[in-house]
Coordinates of C-alpha atoms in Angstrom, one line a residue:
Chain A
X29 CA 3.0 -49.7 19.4
X30 CA 5.7 -47.2 20.4
X31 CA 9.3 -48.0 19.8
X32 CA 11.4 -49.7 22.5
X33 CA 14.8 -51.2 23.0
X34 CA 14.9 -55.0 23.2
X35 CA 17.1 -57.2 25.4
X36 CA 17.3 -60.9 25.6
X37 CA 19.4 -61.9 28.6
X38 CA 20.5 -65.5 29.1
X39 CA 20.4 -65.5 32.9
X40 CA 18.1 -64.2 35.6
X41 CA 21.0 -62.1 37.0
X42 CA 21.6 -60.5 33.6
X43 CA 17.8 -59.8 33.4
X44 CA 17.8 -58.1 36.8
X45 CA 20.7 -55.9 35.8
X46 CA 18.7 -54.7 32.8
X47 CA 15.6 -54.0 34.9
X48 CA 15.7 -50.2 35.0
X49 CA 12.9 -47.7 35.6
X50 CA 11.4 -47.7 32.1
X51 CA 11.9 -51.4 31.4
X52 CA 9.3 -54.1 31.4
X53 CA 9.7 -57.8 31.4
X54 CA 8.1 -59.8 28.7
X55 CA 7.3 -63.5 29.3
X56 CA 4.8 -65.0 26.8
X57 CA 3.8 -61.4 25.9
X58 CA 0.1 -62.3 25.5
X59 CA -1.0 -59.5 27.9
X60 CA 1.9 -57.1 27.5
X61 CA 2.1 -57.0 23.7
X62 CA -1.7 -56.3 23.2
X63 CA -1.5 -53.6 25.9
X64 CA 1.5 -52.0 24.1
X65 CA -0.4 -52.2 20.7
X66 CA -3.2 -50.2 22.3
X67 CA -0.6 -47.8 23.6
X68 CA -1.8 -48.4 27.2
X69 CA 1.8 -49.4 28.0
X70 CA 4.9 -47.8 26.5
X71 CA 8.0 -49.3 28.0
X72 CA 11.4 -47.8 27.0
X73 CA 12.8 -51.3 26.9
X74 CA 11.6 -54.9 26.9
X75 CA 13.5 -57.6 28.7
X76 CA 12.6 -61.0 27.1
X77 CA 13.0 -63.9 29.5
X78 CA 12.4 -66.4 26.6
X79 CA 16.1 -67.5 26.4
X80 CA 16.9 -68.2 30.0
X81 CA 17.2 -72.0 30.3
X82 CA 16.8 -72.0 34.1
X83 CA 13.3 -70.6 33.8
X84 CA 11.8 -73.5 31.9
X85 CA 10.8 -76.9 33.3
X86 CA 8.7 -78.9 35.8
X87 CA 10.1 -80.6 38.8
X88 CA 8.3 -83.2 40.9
X89 CA 9.2 -84.1 44.4
X90 CA 7.2 -86.4 46.7
X91 CA 5.3 -83.4 48.2
X92 CA 5.5 -80.7 45.6
X93 CA 5.4 -79.7 42.0
X94 CA 7.6 -76.8 41.0
X95 CA 7.0 -75.1 37.7
X96 CA 9.6 -72.7 36.4
X97 CA 8.3 -69.3 35.4
X98 CA 8.6 -69.5 31.6
X99 CA 6.9 -72.8 31.3
X100 CA 4.0 -72.4 28.9
X101 CA 0.4 -73.2 29.6
X102 CA 0.6 -75.7 26.8
X103 CA 3.5 -77.5 28.5
X104 CA 1.7 -77.6 31.8
X105 CA -1.5 -78.9 30.2
X106 CA 0.3 -81.7 28.5
X107 CA 2.8 -82.6 31.2
X108 CA 2.5 -86.2 32.4
X109 CA 4.0 -85.2 35.7
X110 CA 1.4 -82.4 36.3
X111 CA -1.4 -84.7 35.2
X112 CA -0.3 -87.3 37.7
X113 CA 0.5 -85.1 40.6
X114 CA -2.2 -82.3 40.4
X115 CA -4.5 -83.2 37.5
X116 CA -6.6 -80.1 38.3
X117 CA -3.6 -77.9 37.4
X118 CA -3.2 -79.5 34.0
X119 CA -6.9 -79.0 33.4
X120 CA -6.7 -75.4 34.4
X121 CA -3.8 -74.7 32.0
X122 CA -5.8 -76.4 29.2
X123 CA -8.6 -74.0 29.7
X124 CA -6.5 -70.8 29.3
X125 CA -7.0 -69.0 26.1
X126 CA -6.8 -71.2 23.0
X127 CA -4.1 -73.6 21.7
X128 CA -1.9 -70.9 20.1
X129 CA -2.1 -68.7 23.1
X130 CA -1.2 -71.6 25.4
X131 CA 2.0 -72.1 23.3
X132 CA 3.2 -68.6 24.3
X133 CA 1.6 -67.7 27.6
X134 CA 3.5 -68.6 30.8
X135 CA 2.7 -69.4 34.4
X136 CA 5.2 -66.7 35.6
X137 CA 3.6 -64.1 33.4
X138 CA 0.2 -65.0 34.6
X139 CA 1.0 -64.7 38.3
X140 CA 3.1 -61.6 38.0
X141 CA 0.3 -59.8 36.1
X142 CA -2.3 -60.9 38.6
X143 CA -5.2 -60.2 36.2
X144 CA -8.4 -60.5 38.2
X145 CA -9.8 -62.9 35.7
X146 CA -6.6 -65.1 35.3
X147 CA -6.8 -68.7 36.2
X148 CA -3.5 -69.5 37.9
X149 CA -4.0 -67.1 40.8
X150 CA -7.0 -69.3 41.9
X151 CA -4.8 -72.4 41.8
X152 CA -2.0 -70.8 43.7
X153 CA -4.3 -69.5 46.5
X154 CA -6.3 -72.7 46.8
X155 CA -3.3 -75.1 46.7
X156 CA -1.2 -72.8 49.0
X157 CA 1.5 -72.3 46.4
X158 CA 4.8 -70.6 47.1
X159 CA 5.8 -67.9 44.6
X160 CA 9.5 -68.1 43.9
X161 CA 11.4 -65.0 42.9
X162 CA 15.1 -64.1 42.4
X163 CA 15.1 -62.7 45.9
X164 CA 12.7 -64.7 48.1
X165 CA 9.8 -67.1 48.6
X166 CA 6.3 -65.7 49.1
X167 CA 3.1 -67.4 50.1
X168 CA 0.2 -66.8 47.7
X169 CA -1.5 -64.7 50.3
X170 CA 1.5 -62.4 50.6
X171 CA 2.0 -62.3 46.9
X172 CA -1.4 -61.4 45.4
X173 CA -2.3 -58.0 46.7
X174 CA -5.1 -56.8 44.5
X175 CA -6.1 -55.7 41.0
X176 CA -3.0 -56.3 38.8
X177 CA -1.0 -55.8 42.0
X178 CA 1.5 -58.2 43.6
X179 CA 4.2 -58.0 46.2
X180 CA 7.0 -57.9 43.6
X181 CA 9.5 -55.1 44.3
X182 CA 11.9 -53.2 42.1
X183 CA 14.4 -55.6 40.5
X184 CA 12.4 -58.7 41.5
X185 CA 11.4 -61.4 39.0
X186 CA 9.2 -64.4 39.4
X187 CA 11.3 -67.5 38.7
X188 CA 8.7 -70.2 39.5
X189 CA 5.8 -71.4 41.4
X190 CA 5.9 -74.4 43.9
X191 CA 2.6 -76.2 44.5
X192 CA 2.2 -78.6 47.5
X193 CA 0.5 -81.7 46.2
X194 CA -3.1 -81.9 47.6
X195 CA -5.2 -85.0 48.4
X196 CA -7.7 -83.9 45.8
X197 CA -8.4 -80.8 43.8
X198 CA -10.5 -79.5 40.9
X199 CA -11.1 -76.3 39.0
X200 CA -14.4 -75.3 37.4
X201 CA -14.5 -72.3 35.1
X202 CA -17.4 -70.4 33.6
X203 CA -15.7 -68.9 30.6
X204 CA -16.5 -65.7 28.9
X205 CA -17.0 -67.2 25.4
X206 CA -15.4 -64.3 23.6
X207 CA -12.3 -63.6 25.7
X208 CA -12.0 -67.1 27.3
X209 CA -11.2 -65.4 30.6
X210 CA -13.0 -66.6 33.7
X211 CA -16.3 -64.9 34.3
X212 CA -16.1 -67.1 37.4
X213 CA -13.5 -69.7 38.2
X214 CA -13.4 -71.7 41.4
X215 CA -10.5 -73.9 42.5
X216 CA -11.2 -76.3 45.3
X217 CA -8.3 -78.1 47.1
X218 CA -8.5 -80.7 49.8
X219 CA -5.1 -80.4 51.4
X220 CA -3.5 -82.5 54.1
X221 CA -4.2 -79.8 56.7
X222 CA -7.3 -78.0 55.4
X223 CA -9.7 -77.3 52.6
X224 CA -9.4 -74.2 50.5
X225 CA -11.8 -72.6 47.9
X226 CA -10.3 -69.8 45.8
X227 CA -12.3 -67.7 43.4
X228 CA -11.1 -65.8 40.3
X229 CA -12.9 -63.7 37.7
X230 CA -15.2 -62.1 40.1
X231 CA -13.6 -60.1 42.9
X232 CA -13.2 -56.4 42.3
X233 CA -9.9 -56.8 44.1
X234 CA -8.8 -59.9 42.3
X235 CA -8.6 -63.5 43.5
X236 CA -10.0 -64.3 46.9
X237 CA -10.8 -67.2 49.2
X238 CA -14.5 -68.1 49.9
X239 CA -14.1 -68.9 53.6
X240 CA -17.8 -69.7 54.2
X241 CA -17.5 -72.5 51.7
X242 CA -14.3 -73.7 53.2
X243 CA -15.9 -73.9 56.7
X244 CA -18.9 -75.8 55.3
X245 CA -16.6 -78.2 53.4
X246 CA -14.5 -78.8 56.5
X247 CA -17.4 -80.6 58.1
X248 CA -18.0 -82.8 55.0
X249 CA -16.2 -82.7 51.7
X250 CA -19.3 -83.0 49.5
X251 CA -21.2 -80.7 47.2
X252 CA -24.2 -81.2 49.5
X253 CA -22.3 -79.1 52.1
X254 CA -22.6 -76.2 49.8
X255 CA -26.2 -76.8 48.8
X256 CA -28.1 -73.5 48.4
X257 CA -25.0 -71.4 49.2
X258 CA -23.9 -68.6 47.0
X259 CA -21.1 -66.1 47.7
X260 CA -21.9 -62.6 48.9
X261 CA -22.2 -60.1 46.0
X262 CA -20.4 -57.5 48.1
X263 CA -17.1 -56.7 46.4
X264 CA -17.9 -58.6 43.2
X265 CA -17.6 -57.0 39.8
X266 CA -20.6 -55.9 37.8
X267 CA -19.9 -55.3 34.1
X268 CA -21.5 -55.8 30.8
X269 CA -20.8 -59.6 31.0
X270 CA -22.4 -60.3 34.4
X271 CA -23.6 -58.4 37.4
X272 CA -22.4 -59.0 40.9
X273 CA -25.6 -61.0 41.9
X274 CA -25.1 -63.3 38.9
X275 CA -21.5 -63.8 39.7
X276 CA -22.3 -64.6 43.3
X277 CA -24.7 -67.3 42.1
X278 CA -22.2 -68.7 39.7
X279 CA -19.6 -69.0 42.4
X280 CA -21.9 -71.4 44.3
X281 CA -22.6 -73.4 41.2
X282 CA -19.0 -73.6 40.1
X283 CA -17.9 -74.5 43.7
X284 CA -20.4 -77.4 43.9
X285 CA -19.2 -78.7 40.5
X286 CA -15.6 -78.4 41.5
X287 CA -16.2 -80.3 44.8
X288 CA -18.0 -83.0 43.0
X289 CA -15.2 -83.4 40.5
X290 CA -12.6 -83.4 43.2
X291 CA -14.6 -85.9 45.3
X292 CA -14.9 -88.2 42.3
X293 CA -11.1 -88.4 41.8
Chain B
X27 CA 17.3 -51.7 14.4
X28 CA 18.1 -55.2 15.6
X29 CA 19.4 -58.0 13.4
X30 CA 17.4 -61.2 13.3
X31 CA 18.3 -64.5 11.7
X32 CA 15.7 -67.2 11.4
X33 CA 14.5 -70.0 9.2
X34 CA 11.3 -69.2 7.3
X35 CA 9.8 -72.1 5.3
X36 CA 13.1 -73.8 5.1
X37 CA 15.1 -70.8 4.0
X38 CA 17.6 -68.9 6.2
X39 CA 16.6 -65.2 6.4
X40 CA 18.5 -62.4 8.0
X41 CA 17.1 -58.9 8.3
X42 CA 17.3 -55.7 10.3
X43 CA 14.0 -55.0 12.1
X44 CA 12.7 -52.5 14.6
X45 CA 12.1 -54.4 17.9
X46 CA 8.4 -53.5 17.7
X47 CA 8.0 -55.3 14.4
X48 CA 5.4 -58.0 14.8
X49 CA 6.2 -61.4 13.3
X50 CA 3.1 -61.1 11.1
X51 CA 4.4 -57.7 9.7
X52 CA 7.9 -59.2 9.2
X53 CA 6.4 -62.1 7.2
X54 CA 3.9 -60.1 5.2
X55 CA 5.8 -56.8 4.6
X56 CA 9.4 -57.9 4.9
X57 CA 9.2 -61.4 3.3
X58 CA 6.2 -60.8 1.1
X59 CA 4.6 -63.9 2.5
X60 CA 1.1 -62.6 2.5
X61 CA -0.7 -65.9 3.1
X62 CA -0.6 -65.2 6.8
X63 CA -3.4 -62.8 7.4
X64 CA -4.2 -60.1 9.9
X65 CA -7.8 -60.3 11.1
X66 CA -8.5 -58.9 14.5
X67 CA -4.9 -58.0 15.4
X68 CA -5.8 -58.8 19.1
X69 CA -4.9 -62.5 19.2
X70 CA -8.5 -63.6 19.2
X71 CA -9.3 -64.6 15.6
X72 CA -6.4 -66.9 14.5
X73 CA -6.1 -65.6 10.9
X74 CA -2.3 -65.0 11.6
X75 CA -1.5 -68.5 13.0
X76 CA 1.9 -69.8 11.9
X77 CA 4.2 -72.4 13.4
X78 CA 7.2 -71.3 15.6
X79 CA 9.5 -74.3 16.1
X80 CA 6.6 -76.4 15.1
X81 CA 4.0 -75.0 17.5
X82 CA 1.0 -72.9 16.4
X83 CA 1.3 -69.3 17.6
X84 CA -0.4 -66.0 16.8
X85 CA 2.0 -64.0 14.7
X86 CA 0.1 -60.8 15.6
X87 CA 1.2 -61.2 19.2
X88 CA 4.8 -62.3 18.7
X89 CA 7.7 -60.0 18.0
X90 CA 10.0 -60.8 15.0
X91 CA 13.0 -60.3 17.4
X92 CA 11.6 -63.1 19.6
X93 CA 12.0 -65.5 16.7
X94 CA 15.7 -64.9 16.3
X95 CA 17.4 -68.3 15.8
X96 CA 14.1 -70.1 15.5
X97 CA 12.1 -71.7 12.7
X98 CA 8.9 -70.3 11.3
X99 CA 6.6 -72.1 9.0
X100 CA 3.7 -70.3 7.2
X101 CA 1.0 -71.5 5.0
X102 CA 3.3 -71.0 2.0
X103 CA 5.7 -73.6 3.5
X104 CA 3.2 -76.4 3.8
X105 CA 2.9 -77.6 0.2
X106 CA 5.6 -79.8 -1.2
X107 CA 8.1 -78.3 -3.7
X108 CA 6.4 -78.4 -7.1
X109 CA 3.1 -77.3 -5.5
X110 CA 1.6 -80.6 -4.4
X111 CA -0.8 -79.6 -1.6
X112 CA -0.2 -80.7 1.9
X113 CA -2.9 -83.3 2.8
X114 CA -4.6 -80.8 5.1
X115 CA -4.8 -78.2 2.3
X116 CA -6.1 -80.9 -0.1
X117 CA -8.8 -81.8 2.5
X118 CA -9.9 -78.2 2.8
X119 CA -10.3 -78.1 -1.0
X120 CA -12.1 -81.4 -1.2
X121 CA -14.5 -80.7 1.6
X122 CA -15.1 -77.1 0.7
X123 CA -13.6 -76.0 4.0
X124 CA -13.6 -72.3 3.0
X125 CA -15.9 -69.7 1.8
X126 CA -14.2 -66.3 1.6
X127 CA -10.9 -67.8 2.5
X128 CA -9.7 -65.2 4.9
X129 CA -9.4 -67.4 7.9
X130 CA -8.2 -70.5 5.9
X131 CA -4.4 -70.1 6.3
X132 CA -4.8 -69.9 10.1
X133 CA -7.3 -72.7 10.2
X134 CA -5.0 -75.0 8.3
X135 CA -1.9 -74.1 10.4
X136 CA -3.9 -74.7 13.5
X137 CA -5.2 -78.0 12.1
X138 CA -1.7 -79.3 11.3
X139 CA -0.6 -78.4 14.9
X140 CA -3.7 -80.1 16.2
X141 CA -2.7 -83.3 14.4
X142 CA 0.8 -83.1 15.9
X143 CA -0.6 -82.9 19.4
X144 CA -3.7 -85.1 19.3
X145 CA -3.0 -87.6 16.5
X146 CA -4.8 -88.5 13.3
X147 CA -8.2 -89.7 14.6
X148 CA -10.0 -86.7 15.7
X149 CA -13.7 -86.6 16.7
X150 CA -15.9 -83.6 16.0
X151 CA -16.0 -82.4 19.6
X152 CA -12.2 -82.3 19.8
X153 CA -11.9 -80.4 16.6
X154 CA -14.5 -77.9 17.5
X155 CA -12.9 -77.3 20.9
X156 CA -9.5 -77.0 19.5
X157 CA -10.7 -74.4 16.9
X158 CA -11.8 -71.9 19.6
X159 CA -8.9 -69.6 18.7
X160 CA -9.8 -69.5 15.0
X161 CA -12.8 -67.5 13.9
X162 CA -14.6 -67.9 10.6
X163 CA -16.8 -64.9 10.0
X164 CA -18.5 -66.7 7.1
X165 CA -19.5 -69.1 9.9
X166 CA -18.5 -72.0 7.7
X167 CA -17.4 -74.2 10.5
X168 CA -19.2 -77.3 9.5
X169 CA -17.1 -78.0 6.4
X170 CA -13.9 -76.8 8.2
X171 CA -14.5 -79.5 10.9
X172 CA -15.1 -82.1 8.2
X173 CA -12.0 -81.0 6.3
X174 CA -9.8 -81.2 9.4
X175 CA -11.1 -84.7 10.3
X176 CA -10.4 -85.9 6.8
X177 CA -7.0 -84.0 6.5
X178 CA -5.9 -85.6 9.8
X179 CA -6.6 -89.1 8.5
X180 CA -4.9 -88.3 5.2
X181 CA -1.8 -87.1 7.0
X182 CA -1.5 -90.6 8.6
X183 CA -2.1 -92.4 5.3
X184 CA 0.3 -90.2 3.3
X185 CA 3.2 -89.2 5.5
X186 CA 4.7 -86.1 3.8
X187 CA 7.9 -84.4 4.5
X188 CA 7.8 -82.4 7.7
X189 CA 6.8 -79.3 5.8
X190 CA 9.7 -76.9 6.2
X191 CA 10.0 -77.7 9.9

């Protein structure tokens, strides 16, 4: 990788002050460092958020679970609070990468990167999470804009994600066995007000909600409601791993499994 | 250059490094600890797994500067002083858990971390699932899995010092 300057601020304020034009933020580094090794990214400086105490931790209130940005996937997967409040979220975290990757990768890095095959964006969208930054609070719909694109502005850093606690939820992922990214991942959430189904790994514009399935499940929360349904292949990715029609089929299969799993909770 | 100070296998180390120096380069080229291997260099294969503050991480995807003030343990830090093998190393030898040996340091570091997280009684399915970040291109997984199950039990029976952690 190309040379860069390295900064390790101890507060979010200090980090924001360092966030100049050629700078990039590094959280767990498991997307950015490989990208820099390939010389696809060449930031002039790296701002490491790894030593900001405020950015680590999990907080439970009666109605929500707030996970600070630098909390690792491993910590979320093993957190008793997460398992109790939103078990689907702990299960999702346990399916990211492999054990060593989960010890470094963070929730803040995942949402800020908005990889179209990342897992957390599906949980955020289905659960109706609020993305917290140093400047404001954004709904997931406002935050995730498209392929690797978010609503983050200049000088804005994700500080955490707040998840309302659903009645029931589940995540089903069809993993690419080599990369362990989602070929298709479906997160289903039965919330107090509505039912949401969010799909990752498939959309050519990133994570999206499968509204036909949501409507069908609103009548009855059962895999039977989705029998025979598959998503529209329009707007789904076709690549060497799977074509759009296959992904569309898998979305139906994963959604039925997720609903079954949630209903059994 | 940036100065880093960290503990490697129980010893305090201070060095000037370029910020782009990977932990694995720092260990192999700077500290001559060549037991940690570079396989894929893309955080897939696990040959470079070391412990950072006791947790398994891929040293090819961690910068040396990120380890400032922290504790790193490599495969060289597992055996007791005098060379008595760590029970997990002994189990790999006993069960022939290696063929060419290239993936072995990463396998063993991952296995020790697995025992820390999941305990001493590990079934085959758990071990195989937990090894998904470690690739053996000799495809010798069968004996690796047996070695880890035995090593995990041996670690319970024979509590050793906490390596260099």
